[in-house]
C-alpha positions as a LaTeX table, in Angstrom:
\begin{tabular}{lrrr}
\hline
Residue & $x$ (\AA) & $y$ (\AA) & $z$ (\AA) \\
\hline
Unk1 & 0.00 & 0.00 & 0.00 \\
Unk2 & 1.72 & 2.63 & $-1.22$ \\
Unk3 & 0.29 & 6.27 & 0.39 \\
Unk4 & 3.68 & 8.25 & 0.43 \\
Unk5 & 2.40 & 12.23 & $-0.47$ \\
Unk6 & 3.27 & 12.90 & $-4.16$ \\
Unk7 & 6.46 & 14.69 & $-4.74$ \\
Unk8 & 4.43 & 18.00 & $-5.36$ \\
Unk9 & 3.09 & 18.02 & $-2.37$ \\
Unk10 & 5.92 & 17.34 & $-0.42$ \\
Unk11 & 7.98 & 20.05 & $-2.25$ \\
Unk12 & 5.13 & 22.66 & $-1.25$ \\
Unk13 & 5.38 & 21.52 & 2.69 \\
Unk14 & 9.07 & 22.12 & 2.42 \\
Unk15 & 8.36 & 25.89 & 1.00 \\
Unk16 & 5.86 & 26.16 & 3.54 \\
Unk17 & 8.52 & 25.05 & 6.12 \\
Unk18 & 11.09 & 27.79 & 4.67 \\
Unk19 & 8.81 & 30.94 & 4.20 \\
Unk20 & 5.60 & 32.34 & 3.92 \\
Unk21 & 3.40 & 32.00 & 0.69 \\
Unk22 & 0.10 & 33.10 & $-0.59$ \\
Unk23 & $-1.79$ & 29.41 & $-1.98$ \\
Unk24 & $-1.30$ & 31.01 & $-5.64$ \\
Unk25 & 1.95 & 31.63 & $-4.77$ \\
Unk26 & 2.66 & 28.16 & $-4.03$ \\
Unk27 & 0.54 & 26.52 & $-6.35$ \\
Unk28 & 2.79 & 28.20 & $-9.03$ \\
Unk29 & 5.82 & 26.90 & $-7.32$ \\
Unk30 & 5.05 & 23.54 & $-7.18$ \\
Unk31 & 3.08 & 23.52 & $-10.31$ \\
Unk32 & $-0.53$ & 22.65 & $-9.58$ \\
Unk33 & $-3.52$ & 24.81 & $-9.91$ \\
Unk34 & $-4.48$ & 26.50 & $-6.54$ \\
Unk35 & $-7.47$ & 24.53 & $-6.16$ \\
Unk36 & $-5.74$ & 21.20 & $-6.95$ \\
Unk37 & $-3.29$ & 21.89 & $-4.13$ \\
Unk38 & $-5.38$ & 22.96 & $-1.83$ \\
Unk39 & $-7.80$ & 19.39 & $-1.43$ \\
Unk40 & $-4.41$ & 17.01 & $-2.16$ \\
Unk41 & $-2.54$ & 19.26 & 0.72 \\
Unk42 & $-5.53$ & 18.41 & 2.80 \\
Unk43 & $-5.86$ & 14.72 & 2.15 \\
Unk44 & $-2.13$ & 14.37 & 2.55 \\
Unk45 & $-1.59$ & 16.20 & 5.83 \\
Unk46 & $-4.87$ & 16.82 & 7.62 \\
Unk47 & $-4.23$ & 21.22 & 7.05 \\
Unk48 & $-5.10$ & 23.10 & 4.51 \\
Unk49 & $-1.48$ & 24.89 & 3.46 \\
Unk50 & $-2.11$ & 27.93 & 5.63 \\
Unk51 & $-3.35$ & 26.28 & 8.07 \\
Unk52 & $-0.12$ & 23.92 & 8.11 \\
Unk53 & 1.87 & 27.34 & 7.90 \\
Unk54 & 0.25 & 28.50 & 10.73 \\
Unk55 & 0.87 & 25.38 & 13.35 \\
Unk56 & 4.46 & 25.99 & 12.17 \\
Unk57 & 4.50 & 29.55 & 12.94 \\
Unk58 & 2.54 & 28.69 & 16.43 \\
Unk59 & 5.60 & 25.70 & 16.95 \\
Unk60 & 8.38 & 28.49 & 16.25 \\
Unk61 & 6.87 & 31.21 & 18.64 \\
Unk62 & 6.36 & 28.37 & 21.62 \\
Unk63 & 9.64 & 27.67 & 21.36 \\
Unk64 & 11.17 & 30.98 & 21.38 \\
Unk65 & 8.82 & 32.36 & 24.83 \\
Unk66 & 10.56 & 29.70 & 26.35 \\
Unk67 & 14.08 & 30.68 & 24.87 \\
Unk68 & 14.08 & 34.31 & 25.26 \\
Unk69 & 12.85 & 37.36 & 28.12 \\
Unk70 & 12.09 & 39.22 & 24.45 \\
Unk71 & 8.53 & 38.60 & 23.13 \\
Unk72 & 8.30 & 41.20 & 20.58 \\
Unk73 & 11.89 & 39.48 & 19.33 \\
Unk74 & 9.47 & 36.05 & 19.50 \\
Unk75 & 7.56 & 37.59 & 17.70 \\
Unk76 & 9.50 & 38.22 & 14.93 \\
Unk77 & 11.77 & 35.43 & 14.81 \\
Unk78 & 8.31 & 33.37 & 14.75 \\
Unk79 & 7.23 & 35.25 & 11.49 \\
Unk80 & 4.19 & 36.57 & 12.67 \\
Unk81 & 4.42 & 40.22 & 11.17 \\
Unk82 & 2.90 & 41.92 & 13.81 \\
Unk83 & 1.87 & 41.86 & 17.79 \\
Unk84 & $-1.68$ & 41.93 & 16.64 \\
Unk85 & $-1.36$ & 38.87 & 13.69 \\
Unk86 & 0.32 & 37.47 & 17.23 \\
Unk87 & $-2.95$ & 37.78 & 19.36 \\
Unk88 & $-5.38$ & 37.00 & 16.88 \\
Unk89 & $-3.49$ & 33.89 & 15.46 \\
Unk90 & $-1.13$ & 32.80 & 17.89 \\
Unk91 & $-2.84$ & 33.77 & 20.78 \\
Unk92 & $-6.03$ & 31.91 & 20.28 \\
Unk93 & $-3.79$ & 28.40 & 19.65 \\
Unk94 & $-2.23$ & 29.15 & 22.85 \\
Unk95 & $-5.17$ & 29.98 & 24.56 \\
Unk96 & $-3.42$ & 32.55 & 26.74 \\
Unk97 & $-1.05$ & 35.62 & 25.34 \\
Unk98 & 2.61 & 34.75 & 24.44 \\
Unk99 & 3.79 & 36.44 & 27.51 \\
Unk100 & 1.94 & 34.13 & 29.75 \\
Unk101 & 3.03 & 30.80 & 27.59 \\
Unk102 & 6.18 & 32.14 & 28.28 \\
Unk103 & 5.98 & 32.43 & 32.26 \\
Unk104 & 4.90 & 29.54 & 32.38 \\
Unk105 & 1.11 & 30.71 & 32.31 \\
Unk106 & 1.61 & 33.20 & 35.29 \\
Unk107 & $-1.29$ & 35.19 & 35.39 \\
Unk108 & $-3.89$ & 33.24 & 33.35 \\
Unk109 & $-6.92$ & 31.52 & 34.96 \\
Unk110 & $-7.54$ & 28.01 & 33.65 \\
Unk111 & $-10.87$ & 26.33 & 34.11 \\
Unk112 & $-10.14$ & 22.33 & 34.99 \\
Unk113 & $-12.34$ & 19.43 & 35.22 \\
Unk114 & $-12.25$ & 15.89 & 35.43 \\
Unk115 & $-14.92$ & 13.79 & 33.03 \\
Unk116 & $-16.30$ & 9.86 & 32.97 \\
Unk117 & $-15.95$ & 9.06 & 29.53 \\
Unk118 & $-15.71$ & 5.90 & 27.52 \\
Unk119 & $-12.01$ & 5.64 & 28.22 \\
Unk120 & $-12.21$ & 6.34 & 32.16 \\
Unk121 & $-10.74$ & 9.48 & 33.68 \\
Unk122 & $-10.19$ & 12.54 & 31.52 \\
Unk123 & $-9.16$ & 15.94 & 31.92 \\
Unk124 & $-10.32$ & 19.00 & 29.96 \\
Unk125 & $-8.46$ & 22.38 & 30.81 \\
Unk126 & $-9.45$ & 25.76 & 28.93 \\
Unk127 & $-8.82$ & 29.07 & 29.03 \\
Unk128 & $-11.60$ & 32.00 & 28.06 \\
Unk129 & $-9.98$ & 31.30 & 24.55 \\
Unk130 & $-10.14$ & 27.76 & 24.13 \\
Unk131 & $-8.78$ & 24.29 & 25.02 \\
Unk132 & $-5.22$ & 24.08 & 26.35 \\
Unk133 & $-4.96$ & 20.51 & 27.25 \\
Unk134 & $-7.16$ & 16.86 & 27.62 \\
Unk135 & $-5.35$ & 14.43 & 29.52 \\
Unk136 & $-6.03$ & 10.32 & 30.57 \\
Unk137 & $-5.03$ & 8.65 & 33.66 \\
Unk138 & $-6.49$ & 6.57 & 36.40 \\
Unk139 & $-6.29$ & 9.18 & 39.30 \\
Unk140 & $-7.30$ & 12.99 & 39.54 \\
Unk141 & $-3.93$ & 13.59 & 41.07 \\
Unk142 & $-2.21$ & 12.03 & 38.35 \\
Unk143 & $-4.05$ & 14.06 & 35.96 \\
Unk144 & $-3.45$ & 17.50 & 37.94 \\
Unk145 & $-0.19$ & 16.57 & 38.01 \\
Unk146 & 0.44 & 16.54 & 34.29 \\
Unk147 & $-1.74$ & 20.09 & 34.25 \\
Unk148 & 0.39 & 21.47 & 36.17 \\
Unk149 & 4.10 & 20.52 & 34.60 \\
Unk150 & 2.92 & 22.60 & 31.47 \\
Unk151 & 1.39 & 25.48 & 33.22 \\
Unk152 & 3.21 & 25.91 & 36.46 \\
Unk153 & 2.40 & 29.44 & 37.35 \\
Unk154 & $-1.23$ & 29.01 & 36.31 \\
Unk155 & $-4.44$ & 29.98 & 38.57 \\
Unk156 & $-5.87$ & 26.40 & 38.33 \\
Unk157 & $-9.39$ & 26.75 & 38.71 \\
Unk158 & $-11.58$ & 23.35 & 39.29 \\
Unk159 & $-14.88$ & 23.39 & 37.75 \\
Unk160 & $-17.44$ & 20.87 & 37.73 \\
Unk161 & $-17.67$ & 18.98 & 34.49 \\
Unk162 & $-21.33$ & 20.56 & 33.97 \\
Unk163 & $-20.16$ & 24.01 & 34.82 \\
Unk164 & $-21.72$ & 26.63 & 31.59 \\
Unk165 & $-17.96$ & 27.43 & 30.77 \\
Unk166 & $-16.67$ & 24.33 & 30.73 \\
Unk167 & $-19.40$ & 21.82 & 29.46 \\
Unk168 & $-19.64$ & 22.47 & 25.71 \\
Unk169 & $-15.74$ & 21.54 & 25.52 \\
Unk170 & $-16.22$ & 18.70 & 28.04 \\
Unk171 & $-18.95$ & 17.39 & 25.70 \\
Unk172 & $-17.11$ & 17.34 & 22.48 \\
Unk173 & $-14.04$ & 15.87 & 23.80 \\
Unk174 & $-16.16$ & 13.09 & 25.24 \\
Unk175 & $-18.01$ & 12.41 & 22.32 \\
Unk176 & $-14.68$ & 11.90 & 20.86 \\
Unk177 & $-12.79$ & 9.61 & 22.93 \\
Unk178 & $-16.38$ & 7.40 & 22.83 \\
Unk179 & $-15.56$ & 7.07 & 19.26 \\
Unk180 & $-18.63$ & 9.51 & 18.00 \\
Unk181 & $-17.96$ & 13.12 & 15.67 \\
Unk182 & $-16.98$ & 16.03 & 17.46 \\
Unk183 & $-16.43$ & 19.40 & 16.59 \\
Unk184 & $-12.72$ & 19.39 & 18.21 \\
Unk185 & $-10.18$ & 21.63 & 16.43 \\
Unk186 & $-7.05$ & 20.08 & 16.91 \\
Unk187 & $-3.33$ & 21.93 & 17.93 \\
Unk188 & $-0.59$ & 19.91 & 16.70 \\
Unk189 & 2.70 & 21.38 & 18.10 \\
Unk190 & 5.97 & 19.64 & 17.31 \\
Unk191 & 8.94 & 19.85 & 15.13 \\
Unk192 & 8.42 & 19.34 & 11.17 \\
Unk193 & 9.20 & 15.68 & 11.91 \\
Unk194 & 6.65 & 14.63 & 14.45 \\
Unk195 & 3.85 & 16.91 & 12.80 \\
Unk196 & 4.27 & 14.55 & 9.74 \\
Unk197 & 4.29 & 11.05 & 11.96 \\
Unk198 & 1.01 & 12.61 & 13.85 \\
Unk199 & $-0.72$ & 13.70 & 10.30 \\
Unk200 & $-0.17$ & 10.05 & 9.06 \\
Unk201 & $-1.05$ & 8.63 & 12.09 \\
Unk202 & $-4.61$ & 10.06 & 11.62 \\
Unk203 & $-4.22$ & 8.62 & 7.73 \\
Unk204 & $-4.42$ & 5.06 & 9.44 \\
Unk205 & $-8.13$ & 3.54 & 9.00 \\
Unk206 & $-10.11$ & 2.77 & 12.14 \\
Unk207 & $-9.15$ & $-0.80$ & 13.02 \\
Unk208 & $-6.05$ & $-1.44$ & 11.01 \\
Unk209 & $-2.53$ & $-1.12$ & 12.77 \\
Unk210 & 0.94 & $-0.10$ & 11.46 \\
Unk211 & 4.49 & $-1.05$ & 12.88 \\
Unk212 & 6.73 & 1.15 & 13.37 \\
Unk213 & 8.89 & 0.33 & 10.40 \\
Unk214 & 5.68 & 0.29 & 8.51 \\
Unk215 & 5.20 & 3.99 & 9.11 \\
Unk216 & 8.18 & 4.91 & 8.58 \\
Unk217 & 7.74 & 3.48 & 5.17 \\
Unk218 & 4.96 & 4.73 & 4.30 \\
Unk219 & 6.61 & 8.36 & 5.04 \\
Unk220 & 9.53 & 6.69 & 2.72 \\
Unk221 & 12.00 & 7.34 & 5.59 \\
Unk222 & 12.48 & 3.16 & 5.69 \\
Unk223 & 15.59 & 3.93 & 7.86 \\
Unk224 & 13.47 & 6.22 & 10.61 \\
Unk225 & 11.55 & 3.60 & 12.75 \\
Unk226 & 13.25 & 4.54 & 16.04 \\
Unk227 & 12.55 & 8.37 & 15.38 \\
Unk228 & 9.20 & 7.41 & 14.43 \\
Unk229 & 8.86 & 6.00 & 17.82 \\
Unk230 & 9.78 & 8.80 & 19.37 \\
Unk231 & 7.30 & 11.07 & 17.86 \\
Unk232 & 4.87 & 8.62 & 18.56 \\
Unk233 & 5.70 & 9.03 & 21.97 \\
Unk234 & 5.78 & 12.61 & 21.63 \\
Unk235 & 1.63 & 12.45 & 21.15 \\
Unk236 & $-0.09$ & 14.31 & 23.85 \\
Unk237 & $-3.39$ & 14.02 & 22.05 \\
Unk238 & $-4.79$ & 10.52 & 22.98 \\
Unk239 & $-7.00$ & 8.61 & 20.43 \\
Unk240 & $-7.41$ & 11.96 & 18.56 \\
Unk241 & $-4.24$ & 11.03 & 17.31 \\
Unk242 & $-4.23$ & 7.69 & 17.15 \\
Unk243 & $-0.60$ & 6.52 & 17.97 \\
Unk244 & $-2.98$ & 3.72 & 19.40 \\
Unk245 & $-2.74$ & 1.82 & 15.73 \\
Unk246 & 1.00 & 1.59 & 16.33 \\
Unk247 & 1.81 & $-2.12$ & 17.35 \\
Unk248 & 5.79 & $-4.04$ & 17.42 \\
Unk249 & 6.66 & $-5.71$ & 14.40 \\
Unk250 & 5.86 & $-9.12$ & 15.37 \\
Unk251 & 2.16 & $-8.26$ & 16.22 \\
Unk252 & 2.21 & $-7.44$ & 19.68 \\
Unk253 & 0.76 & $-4.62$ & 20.92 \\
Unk254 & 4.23 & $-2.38$ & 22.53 \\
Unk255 & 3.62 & 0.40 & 25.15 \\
Unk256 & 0.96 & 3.16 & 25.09 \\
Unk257 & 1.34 & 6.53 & 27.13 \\
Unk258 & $-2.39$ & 5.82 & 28.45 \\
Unk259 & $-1.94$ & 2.49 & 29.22 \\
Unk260 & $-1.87$ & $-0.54$ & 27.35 \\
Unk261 & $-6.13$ & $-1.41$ & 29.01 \\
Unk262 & $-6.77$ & 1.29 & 27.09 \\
Unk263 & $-5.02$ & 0.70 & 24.10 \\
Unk264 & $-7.07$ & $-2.86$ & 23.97 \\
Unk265 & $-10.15$ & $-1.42$ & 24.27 \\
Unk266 & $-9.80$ & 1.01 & 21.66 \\
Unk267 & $-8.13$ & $-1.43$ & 19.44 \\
Unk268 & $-11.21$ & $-3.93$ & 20.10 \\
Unk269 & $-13.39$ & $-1.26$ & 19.52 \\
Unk270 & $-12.39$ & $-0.01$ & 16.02 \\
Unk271 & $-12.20$ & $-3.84$ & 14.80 \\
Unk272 & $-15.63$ & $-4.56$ & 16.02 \\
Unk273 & $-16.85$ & $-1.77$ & 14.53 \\
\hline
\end{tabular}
């Protein structure tokens, strides 16, 4: 089965990856019509091109908060081209300004809750902007635990899971783990590497499973199983991206972040269906 992205499209994610372009801009690098490149981009990677642009753009200014006391130098090195392109695009990934990523979210107020759902305990976190995390574990502790590594300085604000601000994101992630449609904008932040692992993850059909080595062929990188492992560990998006369809190579089902209960059940689940 041969789904490696043709050689078009691939060439347009490395522009992409190098600068910024308009789609007609790109589409007359690469050759294709606009339109054209616009659906194959999609099937390929799960974005659109800008919106691919834009996760890498989010990924660069992440990792420059952390690096430097500068965020209007962030900013820039990012290549947003201005503070307000920052608060309207970044800003609402983030769900909190780039200052506050930065600090750790000092500052910010984040609503928390722990949900029942098909897959046990889950956590939803979100800011007034949006959703800025969805965790599984056994225990609440665990879960607040995780929470807090990524936003240490946070007000951490504990909701009930049918609180009005709260319950409409609770909901939809829900409805996801269980397997139904959601309305659940994912935020894929990573290197180049990893963002391609993750987008073919979600290319692998409810209740088949890859190897590692066969995902690393199907990205024709035959040599990159181990690193392929490692952005499959990477994944802090459970069964959203499904790094659950990853088994070893002689059939057996390997680790799983969320434990390996879980990765049965979901496994069972897609093959049943």
């Amino acid at each position: 089965m041969d789904t490696s992205p043709d050689p078009r499209l691939e060439n347009a994610r490395a522009l992409l990856e190098s600068g910024a372009f308009s789609l007609p801009e790109l589409a007359a690098e690469v050759g294709l019509s606009p339109a054209y490149l616009q659906k194959r981009f999609k099937q390929a990677y799960g974005l659109s091109p800008a919106e691919y642009a834009g996760q890498r753009r989010l990924m660069r200014l992440k990792q420059r908060l952390r690096e430097t006391e500068d965020v209007t130098q962030a900013w820039v090195d990012s290549g947003f081209g201005s503070c307000s392109r920052v608060y309207e695009n970044g800003a609402a990934k983030l769900g909190m300004s780039p200052a506050q990523y930065r600090k750790g979210g000092r500052g910010l107020k984040i609503h928390w809750t722990v949900t029942d759902t098909a897959l046990g305990n889950a956590l939803v976190a979100a800011t007034a902007r949006g959703i800025c995390a969805v965790a599984l574990a056994d225990s609440q502790d665990a879960l607040l635990a995780e929470l807090r590594r990524e936003f240490p300085e946070a007000e951490l604000n504990h909701v009930p899971d049918d609180d009005g601000a709260i319950a409409p994101t609770v909901r939809a992630v829900a409805d996801a783990l269980a397997g139904k449609a959601a309305a659940l904008p994912l935020e894929l932040v990573g290197t180049a590497f990893q963002h391609r692992v993750w987008q073919a993850l979600m290319r692998i059909p409810a209740g088949e499973t890859f190897s590692y080595a066969e995902l690393a062929q199907v990205l024709d990188m035959p040599k990159a199983a181990r690193a392929v492992a490692r952005a499959c560990a990477g994944n802090k998006v459970a069964v959203l991206v499904p790094c659950h369809r990853i088994v070893r190579g002689d059939g057996s089902l390997g680790g799983y972040r969320w434990g390996l209960p879980r990765k049965q059940t979901l496994l069972a689940r897609e093959r049943m269906r």
